[in-house]
Amino acid sequence: MADRGGRGGGGCCPPLDLMRSEPMHLVQIIIPMESAHLTVSYLGDIGLVQFKDLNADKSPFQRTYANQIKRCGEMARKLRFFREQMLKASISPSTTPMTRNNIDFDDLEIKLGELETELVEVNANSEKLQRTYNELLEYKLVLHKAGEFFHSARNDAAAQHRDTEARQVGDASLDSPLLLEQEMQTDPSKQIKLGFISGLVPKEKSMAFERILFRATRGNLFLKQVPIDDPVKDPVSGEKIAKNVFVIFYSGERAKTKILKICEAFGANRYPFMDDVGKQLLMIDEVSAKIQELKTTIDVGLLHRDNLLKNIGYQFELWYHLVRTEKSVYHTLNMLSLDVTKKCLVAEGWSPVFAANQIQDVLQRATFDSKSQVGSIFQVLHTRESPPTYFRTNKFTSAFQEIVDAYGVAKYQEANPGVYSIITFPFLFAVMFGDWGHGLCLLAVTLFLIFREKKLSSQKLGDIMEMVFGGRYLILMMAIFSIYTGLIYNEFFSVPFEIFGPSAYACRDASCRDATIDGLIKVRRTYPFGLDPTWHGSRSELPFLNSLKMKMSILIGVAQMNLGIVMSYFNGRFFRNAVNIWFQFIPQLIFLNSLFGYLSLLIIVKWCTGATADLYHVMIYMFLSPTDDLGENQLFPGQKTLQLVLLLLAFISVPWMLLPKPFLLKKQHEQRHQGQAYARLQTTDNGSLEEQDHDSHHHEEFEFSEVFVHQLIHTIEFVLGAVSNTASYLRLWALSLAHSELSSVFYDKVLLLAWGFNNVIILIVGLIVFIFATVGVLLVMETLSAFLHALRLHWVEFMNKFYEGDGYKFSPFSFALLAEEDE
Amino acid sequence: MGFWVTSLIFLLAGVIGALSLRLCCNRGPSTNLLHFTLVITATVCCWMMWAIVYLAQMYPLIVPILNEGE
């Protein structure tokens, strides 16, 4: 950490933006009690300090500002209650621009309390009224339905009565059964007075209700149920339920008590009902009038509540924001430690070095604004702790940095793979997604997102949409590179075009007989840009493309892995770690290039000379029998000697990677121990104090075996990884082949087939299928899979060459971030 | 157009891209260096892709054999 000043490219160039995380320092701020609140809230505005919790051992209740936090929590609860109420009444809080700091916190607390009581009261009243109203509605229904029932029953009874009388008068023939008369004549004189109960029971319970009643009274009852057409609101729960109106006739007091109990158990509401028709009508009128009256009362109540909520809605966001920031300020204040004199608070935290002036300005402003007698004290502390990692990204680079951070947050000031990922990630994606038609579609989508950026960023989007929107610049780069690689692959929805001049191939003679057997011959110079269009659809297309794309994958892979190893050199130089450069970077570079660098060289030489050598054979026998003659597989003179040298280098570089580093580390450790003994005797000026601190950190036991095993694992991983990682790059070949094959299948087997029928309807159907297949499979699924494979190639194959990624992210106390989190 | 001429065009395109970015958005030395790095990386990637495809077609070991149906 002593060489923070040595950042950048060796003095010749300025430091590369984004390559290293911002230099940070641990600062201590001593704030007088009276200006503490204002100071912290000002610091929250600039959002450049990450406070350390200095009271980690205290429980939340023991802290200085526990009481205020409780108050804030209470206010937040009230506000949430208001929001719920507004949601119920479908009133949205207005999104007027906020004007801050003209509300006093205490006033707000009182105001919120008052509003809550009022709202609760209004709600309770309206609930009571609503309940009465629902009861009356039910009563009215009972009156109607039961009235109908009684009416029809009475009519029946009267008809029957007339019938019997007529019969009695009419015929007293011998045929008539004797008992009938008796039966009929029970009526008027011996009639017992039956009691009845009427009410409403929920429809789904009605069957059980009936059964229980029947059992309880042993069948001595008569139950009549009529379903209601529309579900009614239950007075108790306020929910809409389908119900049945029932009337129960019973005899005897005991039966009545039983029935009443059962009604209660089933939640059946009972309503009094008059036998008399006149009274019934009177009752109905009365109930209707009451309902009218209640309705107006309820409406007035609702209007009042809506007005209240609307008033809250005007300022809701403002209040909510205030309470939230206030709570976070107190939360932060709780992390500060109280001075012995109890007159100041001591804050410690990380902040970027560039922010020091800004923070001091803010501190001064806070002191001035709070009219404090004493200013805050700002000082930088020296520490052994590793600072947090902070990259200043913008809207363009943030998506790329996210990709890197998803793997692991960079160690403090470690070389950031995000810099190169900005280009290499979309490039590798495009190698797998090469089709300029598809690239144009992607470009259209992402341009739409970018042009409506302002509008879209303010509104809430769905989960997936949010993700796509967040990565819009990433997708833009992916689209641009896909258009480029599409032009190289010469594919536009899998159709080739002769854009860059005529094809280099033609028939051997005028008759063109051999074209389908021996093939065409090259008559002109090579097609200048990308694949020759003649390849498309030919029988030898696939063998040629396979060979080309496989070799391309290896070349690109070796190039990217070399870039990764070079990055480890930059890290070694930046951290002044000569051991890593000499005993890790150099042997790694030699090992990779003596095997796969050589393979790349062979590929290029073979292309340039047009030789027919078998590269597999060369590579395999380079290991199996390196001294044998290459024979016809020789590509250039001296190849055998070169191979022997390379093989030797590769074999040397393995122990070179493995052995010296642990021993050197041990030696360094011992030296430091001795050095420390001397350092103690030196004068204790600031610099050497820091140095001592630095050293005592390493004072812990040096476990040689552990370091050695660690290095062994590293070496094995690299040596095996060199092979497996190179093989892993072949996914570029596989995916790009899959993409071009799929798109040509959709084009040939759907669009051209439909075209061949010469029928408009079939053509339209074919076109629709083609569009859906292109969008669904090629644009969505293929994009996703190519994205994931590019991600893997960066995370594993590229980043494991140099990236440690064991840092932690800088998370400053910031009101702006607070708002984002909340959403 | 041969291999070297087109390579030169790529180089020119890279230089022009870097210069125009430098002229259009000059945001301090560090950011300019980042832009420069990005342009160079992009140019190298694009050139590499083109060069691979070009070289592979220079001396074809297999030639296009047309399908019977065509």
PDB file of C-alpha atoms in Angstrom, chain A residues 44-292:
ATOM      1  CA  GLY A  44     -25.522  11.476   3.103  1.00  0.00           C
ATOM      2  CA  ASP A  45     -26.242  14.003   0.369  1.00  0.00           C
ATOM      3  CA  ILE A  46     -22.816  13.667  -1.218  1.00  0.00           C
ATOM      4  CA  GLY A  47     -22.726   9.940  -0.490  1.00  0.00           C
ATOM      5  CA  LEU A  48     -18.973   9.385  -0.461  1.00  0.00           C
ATOM      6  CA  VAL A  49     -18.311   7.998   2.999  1.00  0.00           C
ATOM      7  CA  GLN A  50     -18.797   4.439   4.133  1.00  0.00           C
ATOM      8  CA  PHE A  51     -19.146   4.636   7.911  1.00  0.00           C
ATOM      9  CA  LYS A  52     -17.715   1.908  10.060  1.00  0.00           C
ATOM     10  CA  ASP A  53     -19.815   0.613  12.901  1.00  0.00           C
ATOM     11  CA  LEU A  54     -17.865   1.604  16.015  1.00  0.00           C
ATOM     12  CA  ASN A  55     -20.514   0.214  18.355  1.00  0.00           C
ATOM     13  CA  ALA A  56     -20.664  -3.278  16.989  1.00  0.00           C
ATOM     14  CA  ASP A  57     -20.640  -4.706  20.494  1.00  0.00           C
ATOM     15  CA  LYS A  58     -23.732  -2.755  21.551  1.00  0.00           C
ATOM     16  CA  SER A  59     -27.222  -4.024  20.939  1.00  0.00           C
ATOM     17  CA  PRO A  60     -29.572  -1.737  19.006  1.00  0.00           C
ATOM     18  CA  PHE A  61     -31.306  -0.690  22.230  1.00  0.00           C
ATOM     19  CA  GLN A  62     -28.155   0.416  23.984  1.00  0.00           C
ATOM     20  CA  ARG A  63     -27.152   2.873  21.320  1.00  0.00           C
ATOM     21  CA  THR A  64     -27.315   6.612  21.657  1.00  0.00           C
ATOM     22  CA  TYR A  65     -30.125   7.315  19.234  1.00  0.00           C
ATOM     23  CA  ALA A  66     -32.219   4.195  19.790  1.00  0.00           C
ATOM     24  CA  ASN A  67     -35.125   6.349  20.868  1.00  0.00           C
ATOM     25  CA  GLN A  68     -35.139   8.440  17.692  1.00  0.00           C
ATOM     26  CA  ILE A  69     -34.967   5.334  15.551  1.00  0.00           C
ATOM     27  CA  LYS A  70     -37.976   4.001  17.364  1.00  0.00           C
ATOM     28  CA  ARG A  71     -39.835   7.220  16.637  1.00  0.00           C
ATOM     29  CA  CYS A  72     -38.871   7.019  12.988  1.00  0.00           C
ATOM     30  CA  GLY A  73     -40.033   3.428  12.876  1.00  0.00           C
ATOM     31  CA  GLU A  74     -43.342   4.446  14.331  1.00  0.00           C
ATOM     32  CA  MET A  75     -43.747   7.229  11.784  1.00  0.00           C
ATOM     33  CA  ALA A  76     -42.824   4.894   8.977  1.00  0.00           C
ATOM     34  CA  ARG A  77     -45.499   2.530  10.219  1.00  0.00           C
ATOM     35  CA  LYS A  78     -48.070   5.313  10.126  1.00  0.00           C
ATOM     36  CA  LEU A  79     -47.014   6.223   6.624  1.00  0.00           C
ATOM     37  CA  ARG A  80     -47.287   2.631   5.526  1.00  0.00           C
ATOM     38  CA  PHE A  81     -50.778   2.591   7.016  1.00  0.00           C
ATOM     39  CA  PHE A  82     -51.629   5.674   4.976  1.00  0.00           C
ATOM     40  CA  ARG A  83     -50.250   4.073   1.855  1.00  0.00           C
ATOM     41  CA  GLU A  84     -52.343   0.973   2.435  1.00  0.00           C
ATOM     42  CA  GLN A  85     -55.405   3.109   2.913  1.00  0.00           C
ATOM     43  CA  MET A  86     -54.642   5.068  -0.235  1.00  0.00           C
ATOM     44  CA  LEU A  87     -54.158   1.849  -2.129  1.00  0.00           C
ATOM     45  CA  LYS A  88     -57.546   0.623  -0.914  1.00  0.00           C
ATOM     46  CA  ALA A  89     -59.185   3.850  -1.961  1.00  0.00           C
ATOM     47  CA  SER A  90     -57.137   3.753  -5.197  1.00  0.00           C
ATOM     48  CA  ILE A  91     -55.590   7.151  -4.671  1.00  0.00           C
ATOM     49  CA  SER A  92     -52.024   7.345  -5.878  1.00  0.00           C
ATOM     50  CA  PRO A  93     -49.599   9.649  -4.122  1.00  0.00           C
ATOM     51  CA  SER A  94     -48.745  12.584  -6.359  1.00  0.00           C
ATOM     52  CA  THR A  95     -45.243  12.580  -7.759  1.00  0.00           C
ATOM     53  CA  THR A  96     -44.611  16.265  -7.532  1.00  0.00           C
ATOM     54  CA  PRO A  97     -40.988  17.324  -7.351  1.00  0.00           C
ATOM     55  CA  MET A  98     -39.863  17.386  -3.791  1.00  0.00           C
ATOM     56  CA  THR A  99     -38.876  20.492  -1.933  1.00  0.00           C
ATOM     57  CA  ARG A 100     -36.846  19.510   1.025  1.00  0.00           C
ATOM     58  CA  ASN A 101     -36.230  20.641   4.523  1.00  0.00           C
ATOM     59  CA  ASN A 102     -39.116  22.945   5.188  1.00  0.00           C
ATOM     60  CA  ILE A 103     -40.818  20.512   7.515  1.00  0.00           C
ATOM     61  CA  ASP A 104     -39.775  20.092  11.066  1.00  0.00           C
ATOM     62  CA  PHE A 105     -39.377  16.530  12.178  1.00  0.00           C
ATOM     63  CA  ASP A 106     -41.256  16.973  15.463  1.00  0.00           C
ATOM     64  CA  ASP A 107     -44.117  18.806  13.777  1.00  0.00           C
ATOM     65  CA  LEU A 108     -44.366  16.044  11.277  1.00  0.00           C
ATOM     66  CA  GLU A 109     -44.554  13.463  14.023  1.00  0.00           C
ATOM     67  CA  ILE A 110     -47.453  15.287  15.671  1.00  0.00           C
ATOM     68  CA  LYS A 111     -49.181  15.812  12.366  1.00  0.00           C
ATOM     69  CA  LEU A 112     -48.864  12.172  11.397  1.00  0.00           C
ATOM     70  CA  GLY A 113     -50.244  11.157  14.789  1.00  0.00           C
ATOM     71  CA  GLU A 114     -53.250  13.427  14.366  1.00  0.00           C
ATOM     72  CA  LEU A 115     -53.905  12.243  10.854  1.00  0.00           C
ATOM     73  CA  GLU A 116     -53.706   8.646  11.918  1.00  0.00           C
ATOM     74  CA  THR A 117     -56.206   9.092  14.740  1.00  0.00           C
ATOM     75  CA  GLU A 118     -58.577  10.904  12.434  1.00  0.00           C
ATOM     76  CA  LEU A 119     -58.272   8.279   9.757  1.00  0.00           C
ATOM     77  CA  VAL A 120     -58.748   5.453  12.205  1.00  0.00           C
ATOM     78  CA  GLU A 121     -61.838   7.165  13.622  1.00  0.00           C
ATOM     79  CA  VAL A 122     -63.298   7.811  10.196  1.00  0.00           C
ATOM     80  CA  ASN A 123     -62.623   4.217   9.256  1.00  0.00           C
ATOM     81  CA  ALA A 124     -64.211   2.853  12.418  1.00  0.00           C
ATOM     82  CA  ASN A 125     -67.305   4.986  11.892  1.00  0.00           C
ATOM     83  CA  SER A 126     -67.675   4.069   8.300  1.00  0.00           C
ATOM     84  CA  GLU A 127     -67.149   0.449   9.142  1.00  0.00           C
ATOM     85  CA  LYS A 128     -69.907   0.582  11.723  1.00  0.00           C
ATOM     86  CA  LEU A 129     -72.219   2.285   9.285  1.00  0.00           C
ATOM     87  CA  GLN A 130     -71.317  -0.144   6.557  1.00  0.00           C
ATOM     88  CA  ARG A 131     -72.133  -3.020   8.827  1.00  0.00           C
ATOM     89  CA  THR A 132     -75.516  -1.655   9.691  1.00  0.00           C
ATOM     90  CA  TYR A 133     -76.096  -0.967   6.060  1.00  0.00           C
ATOM     91  CA  ASN A 134     -75.249  -4.525   5.061  1.00  0.00           C
ATOM     92  CA  GLU A 135     -77.466  -5.869   7.795  1.00  0.00           C
ATOM     93  CA  LEU A 136     -80.336  -3.791   6.563  1.00  0.00           C
ATOM     94  CA  LEU A 137     -79.738  -4.980   3.026  1.00  0.00           C
ATOM     95  CA  GLU A 138     -79.868  -8.563   4.202  1.00  0.00           C
ATOM     96  CA  TYR A 139     -82.967  -7.850   6.199  1.00  0.00           C
ATOM     97  CA  LYS A 140     -84.619  -6.415   3.178  1.00  0.00           C
ATOM     98  CA  LEU A 141     -83.770  -9.521   1.201  1.00  0.00           C
ATOM     99  CA  VAL A 142     -85.177 -11.740   3.916  1.00  0.00           C
ATOM    100  CA  LEU A 143     -88.326  -9.708   3.992  1.00  0.00           C
ATOM    101  CA  HIS A 144     -88.726 -10.069   0.262  1.00  0.00           C
ATOM    102  CA  LYS A 145     -87.920 -13.722  -0.086  1.00  0.00           C
ATOM    103  CA  ALA A 146     -89.674 -14.912   3.043  1.00  0.00           C
ATOM    104  CA  GLY A 147     -92.602 -12.706   2.156  1.00  0.00           C
ATOM    105  CA  GLU A 148     -92.862 -14.383  -1.218  1.00  0.00           C
ATOM    106  CA  PHE A 149     -92.675 -17.739   0.413  1.00  0.00           C
ATOM    107  CA  PHE A 150     -95.343 -16.956   2.970  1.00  0.00           C
ATOM    108  CA  HIS A 151     -97.500 -15.527   0.285  1.00  0.00           C
ATOM    109  CA  SER A 152     -97.297 -18.595  -1.924  1.00  0.00           C
ATOM    110  CA  ALA A 153     -97.763 -20.876   1.079  1.00  0.00           C
ATOM    111  CA  ARG A 154    -100.838 -18.965   2.089  1.00  0.00           C
ATOM    112  CA  ASN A 155    -102.217 -19.173  -1.399  1.00  0.00           C
ATOM    113  CA  ASP A 156    -101.617 -22.904  -1.443  1.00  0.00           C
ATOM    114  CA  ALA A 157    -103.235 -23.316   1.914  1.00  0.00           C
ATOM    115  CA  ALA A 158    -106.239 -21.304   0.850  1.00  0.00           C
ATOM    116  CA  ALA A 159    -106.576 -23.309  -2.349  1.00  0.00           C
ATOM    117  CA  GLN A 160    -106.355 -26.523  -0.447  1.00  0.00           C
ATOM    118  CA  HIS A 161    -108.881 -25.318   2.025  1.00  0.00           C
ATOM    119  CA  ARG A 162    -111.310 -24.452  -0.706  1.00  0.00           C
ATOM    120  CA  ASP A 163    -110.656 -27.798  -2.256  1.00  0.00           C
ATOM    121  CA  THR A 164    -111.488 -29.749   0.852  1.00  0.00           C
ATOM    122  CA  GLU A 165    -114.523 -27.707   1.546  1.00  0.00           C
ATOM    123  CA  ALA A 166    -115.724 -28.248  -1.990  1.00  0.00           C
ATOM    124  CA  ARG A 167    -115.163 -31.917  -1.643  1.00  0.00           C
ATOM    125  CA  GLN A 168    -116.939 -32.098   1.681  1.00  0.00           C
ATOM    126  CA  VAL A 169    -119.899 -30.345   0.240  1.00  0.00           C
ATOM    127  CA  GLY A 170    -119.855 -32.035  -3.153  1.00  0.00           C
ATOM    128  CA  ASP A 171    -119.557 -35.760  -2.905  1.00  0.00           C
ATOM    129  CA  ALA A 172    -119.869 -38.020   0.068  1.00  0.00           C
ATOM    130  CA  SER A 173    -119.607 -41.049  -2.074  1.00  0.00           C
ATOM    131  CA  LEU A 174    -118.599 -44.386  -0.775  1.00  0.00           C
ATOM    132  CA  ASP A 175    -115.435 -44.365  -2.771  1.00  0.00           C
ATOM    133  CA  SER A 176    -113.846 -41.621  -0.838  1.00  0.00           C
ATOM    134  CA  PRO A 177    -111.383 -42.851   1.713  1.00  0.00           C
ATOM    135  CA  LEU A 178    -112.498 -42.449   5.200  1.00  0.00           C
ATOM    136  CA  LEU A 179    -109.226 -41.384   6.626  1.00  0.00           C
ATOM    137  CA  LEU A 180    -108.762 -38.550   4.227  1.00  0.00           C
ATOM    138  CA  GLU A 181    -111.587 -36.695   5.766  1.00  0.00           C
ATOM    139  CA  GLN A 182    -110.150 -37.091   9.181  1.00  0.00           C
ATOM    140  CA  GLU A 183    -106.786 -35.977   8.026  1.00  0.00           C
ATOM    141  CA  MET A 184    -108.124 -32.937   6.452  1.00  0.00           C
ATOM    142  CA  GLN A 185    -110.183 -32.010   9.330  1.00  0.00           C
ATOM    143  CA  THR A 186    -107.342 -31.689  11.748  1.00  0.00           C
ATOM    144  CA  ASP A 187    -106.777 -28.237  10.365  1.00  0.00           C
ATOM    145  CA  PRO A 188    -108.709 -25.474  11.986  1.00  0.00           C
ATOM    146  CA  SER A 189    -109.374 -26.665  15.494  1.00  0.00           C
ATOM    147  CA  LYS A 190    -106.321 -28.679  16.461  1.00  0.00           C
ATOM    148  CA  GLN A 191    -103.708 -26.477  14.792  1.00  0.00           C
ATOM    149  CA  ILE A 192    -100.730 -25.827  17.035  1.00  0.00           C
ATOM    150  CA  LYS A 193     -99.142 -22.461  16.958  1.00  0.00           C
ATOM    151  CA  LEU A 194     -95.763 -22.947  15.174  1.00  0.00           C
ATOM    152  CA  GLY A 195     -92.874 -20.611  15.787  1.00  0.00           C
ATOM    153  CA  PHE A 196     -90.505 -19.622  13.016  1.00  0.00           C
ATOM    154  CA  ILE A 197     -87.113 -18.104  12.499  1.00  0.00           C
ATOM    155  CA  SER A 198     -85.915 -16.447   9.334  1.00  0.00           C
ATOM    156  CA  GLY A 199     -82.514 -15.316   8.215  1.00  0.00           C
ATOM    157  CA  LEU A 200     -79.601 -15.828   5.861  1.00  0.00           C
ATOM    158  CA  VAL A 201     -77.032 -18.564   5.745  1.00  0.00           C
ATOM    159  CA  PRO A 202     -73.964 -18.847   3.444  1.00  0.00           C
ATOM    160  CA  LYS A 203     -74.725 -21.033   0.480  1.00  0.00           C
ATOM    161  CA  GLU A 204     -71.870 -23.492   0.897  1.00  0.00           C
ATOM    162  CA  LYS A 205     -72.876 -24.142   4.492  1.00  0.00           C
ATOM    163  CA  SER A 206     -76.552 -24.534   3.743  1.00  0.00           C
ATOM    164  CA  MET A 207     -76.525 -28.305   3.265  1.00  0.00           C
ATOM    165  CA  ALA A 208     -74.698 -28.969   6.502  1.00  0.00           C
ATOM    166  CA  PHE A 209     -76.905 -26.435   8.216  1.00  0.00           C
ATOM    167  CA  GLU A 210     -80.007 -28.227   7.109  1.00  0.00           C
ATOM    168  CA  ARG A 211     -78.690 -31.609   8.136  1.00  0.00           C
ATOM    169  CA  ILE A 212     -77.640 -30.498  11.601  1.00  0.00           C
ATOM    170  CA  LEU A 213     -80.964 -28.792  12.185  1.00  0.00           C
ATOM    171  CA  PHE A 214     -82.811 -31.875  11.122  1.00  0.00           C
ATOM    172  CA  ARG A 215     -80.804 -34.073  13.455  1.00  0.00           C
ATOM    173  CA  ALA A 216     -81.006 -31.704  16.398  1.00  0.00           C
ATOM    174  CA  THR A 217     -84.765 -31.445  16.248  1.00  0.00           C
ATOM    175  CA  ARG A 218     -85.205 -35.072  15.147  1.00  0.00           C
ATOM    176  CA  GLY A 219     -87.026 -33.989  12.096  1.00  0.00           C
ATOM    177  CA  ASN A 220     -89.543 -31.875  13.931  1.00  0.00           C
ATOM    178  CA  LEU A 221     -89.101 -28.848  11.835  1.00  0.00           C
ATOM    179  CA  PHE A 222     -89.813 -27.464   8.451  1.00  0.00           C
ATOM    180  CA  LEU A 223     -86.987 -25.682   6.646  1.00  0.00           C
ATOM    181  CA  LYS A 224     -87.419 -23.673   3.514  1.00  0.00           C
ATOM    182  CA  GLN A 225     -84.404 -22.231   1.696  1.00  0.00           C
ATOM    183  CA  VAL A 226     -84.332 -19.856  -1.226  1.00  0.00           C
ATOM    184  CA  PRO A 227     -81.061 -18.907  -2.893  1.00  0.00           C
ATOM    185  CA  ILE A 228     -80.372 -15.231  -3.529  1.00  0.00           C
ATOM    186  CA  ASP A 229     -79.489 -14.259  -7.068  1.00  0.00           C
ATOM    187  CA  ASP A 230     -76.569 -11.949  -6.337  1.00  0.00           C
ATOM    188  CA  PRO A 231     -74.021 -12.481  -3.610  1.00  0.00           C
ATOM    189  CA  VAL A 232     -74.439 -10.103  -0.697  1.00  0.00           C
ATOM    190  CA  LYS A 233     -71.881  -8.486   1.554  1.00  0.00           C
ATOM    191  CA  ASP A 234     -71.587 -10.195   4.869  1.00  0.00           C
ATOM    192  CA  PRO A 235     -71.993  -7.600   7.634  1.00  0.00           C
ATOM    193  CA  VAL A 236     -69.297  -9.188   9.796  1.00  0.00           C
ATOM    194  CA  SER A 237     -66.526  -9.891   7.336  1.00  0.00           C
ATOM    195  CA  GLY A 238     -67.473  -7.396   4.661  1.00  0.00           C
ATOM    196  CA  GLU A 239     -66.879  -9.970   1.906  1.00  0.00           C
ATOM    197  CA  LYS A 240     -69.274 -10.851  -0.841  1.00  0.00           C
ATOM    198  CA  ILE A 241     -70.825 -14.274  -0.218  1.00  0.00           C
ATOM    199  CA  ALA A 242     -73.591 -16.171  -1.961  1.00  0.00           C
ATOM    200  CA  LYS A 243     -76.313 -16.808   0.589  1.00  0.00           C
ATOM    201  CA  ASN A 244     -79.604 -18.552   1.044  1.00  0.00           C
ATOM    202  CA  VAL A 245     -82.636 -17.056   2.755  1.00  0.00           C
ATOM    203  CA  PHE A 246     -84.116 -19.597   5.126  1.00  0.00           C
ATOM    204  CA  VAL A 247     -87.247 -19.884   7.141  1.00  0.00           C
ATOM    205  CA  ILE A 248     -87.462 -22.534   9.846  1.00  0.00           C
ATOM    206  CA  PHE A 249     -90.716 -23.585  11.388  1.00  0.00           C
ATOM    207  CA  TYR A 250     -90.502 -25.355  14.662  1.00  0.00           C
ATOM    208  CA  SER A 251     -92.589 -26.178  17.613  1.00  0.00           C
ATOM    209  CA  GLY A 252     -91.673 -25.729  21.223  1.00  0.00           C
ATOM    210  CA  GLU A 253     -89.252 -23.570  23.160  1.00  0.00           C
ATOM    211  CA  ARG A 254     -86.561 -26.212  23.407  1.00  0.00           C
ATOM    212  CA  ALA A 255     -86.378 -26.587  19.696  1.00  0.00           C
ATOM    213  CA  LYS A 256     -86.095 -22.823  19.408  1.00  0.00           C
ATOM    214  CA  THR A 257     -83.043 -22.557  21.673  1.00  0.00           C
ATOM    215  CA  LYS A 258     -81.394 -25.380  19.818  1.00  0.00           C
ATOM    216  CA  ILE A 259     -82.047 -23.772  16.476  1.00  0.00           C
ATOM    217  CA  LEU A 260     -80.781 -20.444  17.689  1.00  0.00           C
ATOM    218  CA  LYS A 261     -77.545 -21.999  18.814  1.00  0.00           C
ATOM    219  CA  ILE A 262     -77.083 -23.785  15.525  1.00  0.00           C
ATOM    220  CA  CYS A 263     -77.739 -20.553  13.642  1.00  0.00           C
ATOM    221  CA  GLU A 264     -75.055 -18.845  15.640  1.00  0.00           C
ATOM    222  CA  ALA A 265     -72.588 -21.630  14.992  1.00  0.00           C
ATOM    223  CA  PHE A 266     -73.179 -21.451  11.249  1.00  0.00           C
ATOM    224  CA  GLY A 267     -72.888 -17.701  11.109  1.00  0.00           C
ATOM    225  CA  ALA A 268     -76.456 -17.456   9.926  1.00  0.00           C
ATOM    226  CA  ASN A 269     -77.821 -13.995  10.552  1.00  0.00           C
ATOM    227  CA  ARG A 270     -81.385 -14.020  11.862  1.00  0.00           C
ATOM    228  CA  TYR A 271     -83.866 -11.298  11.212  1.00  0.00           C
ATOM    229  CA  PRO A 272     -87.307 -10.813  12.760  1.00  0.00           C
ATOM    230  CA  PHE A 273     -90.180 -11.369  10.424  1.00  0.00           C
ATOM    231  CA  MET A 274     -93.848 -10.542  10.786  1.00  0.00           C
ATOM    232  CA  ASP A 275     -96.576 -12.921   9.999  1.00  0.00           C
ATOM    233  CA  ASP A 276     -98.868 -10.138   9.098  1.00  0.00           C
ATOM    234  CA  VAL A 277     -98.791  -8.880   5.530  1.00  0.00           C
ATOM    235  CA  GLY A 278     -99.532  -5.311   6.479  1.00  0.00           C
ATOM    236  CA  LYS A 279     -96.738  -5.214   8.958  1.00  0.00           C
ATOM    237  CA  GLN A 280     -94.443  -6.758   6.395  1.00  0.00           C
ATOM    238  CA  LEU A 281     -95.098  -4.016   3.939  1.00  0.00           C
ATOM    239  CA  LEU A 282     -94.599  -1.441   6.623  1.00  0.00           C
ATOM    240  CA  MET A 283     -91.339  -3.054   7.591  1.00  0.00           C
ATOM    241  CA  ILE A 284     -90.081  -3.095   4.012  1.00  0.00           C
ATOM    242  CA  ASP A 285     -90.824   0.570   3.636  1.00  0.00           C
ATOM    243  CA  GLU A 286     -89.116   1.372   6.867  1.00  0.00           C
ATOM    244  CA  VAL A 287     -86.016  -0.636   5.979  1.00  0.00           C
ATOM    245  CA  SER A 288     -85.808   0.912   2.534  1.00  0.00           C
ATOM    246  CA  ALA A 289     -85.937   4.382   4.020  1.00  0.00           C
ATOM    247  CA  LYS A 290     -83.244   3.518   6.501  1.00  0.00           C
ATOM    248  CA  ILE A 291     -81.087   2.095   3.758  1.00  0.00           C
ATOM    249  CA  GLN A 292     -81.428   5.310   1.794  1.00  0.00           C
TER     250      GLN A 292
END
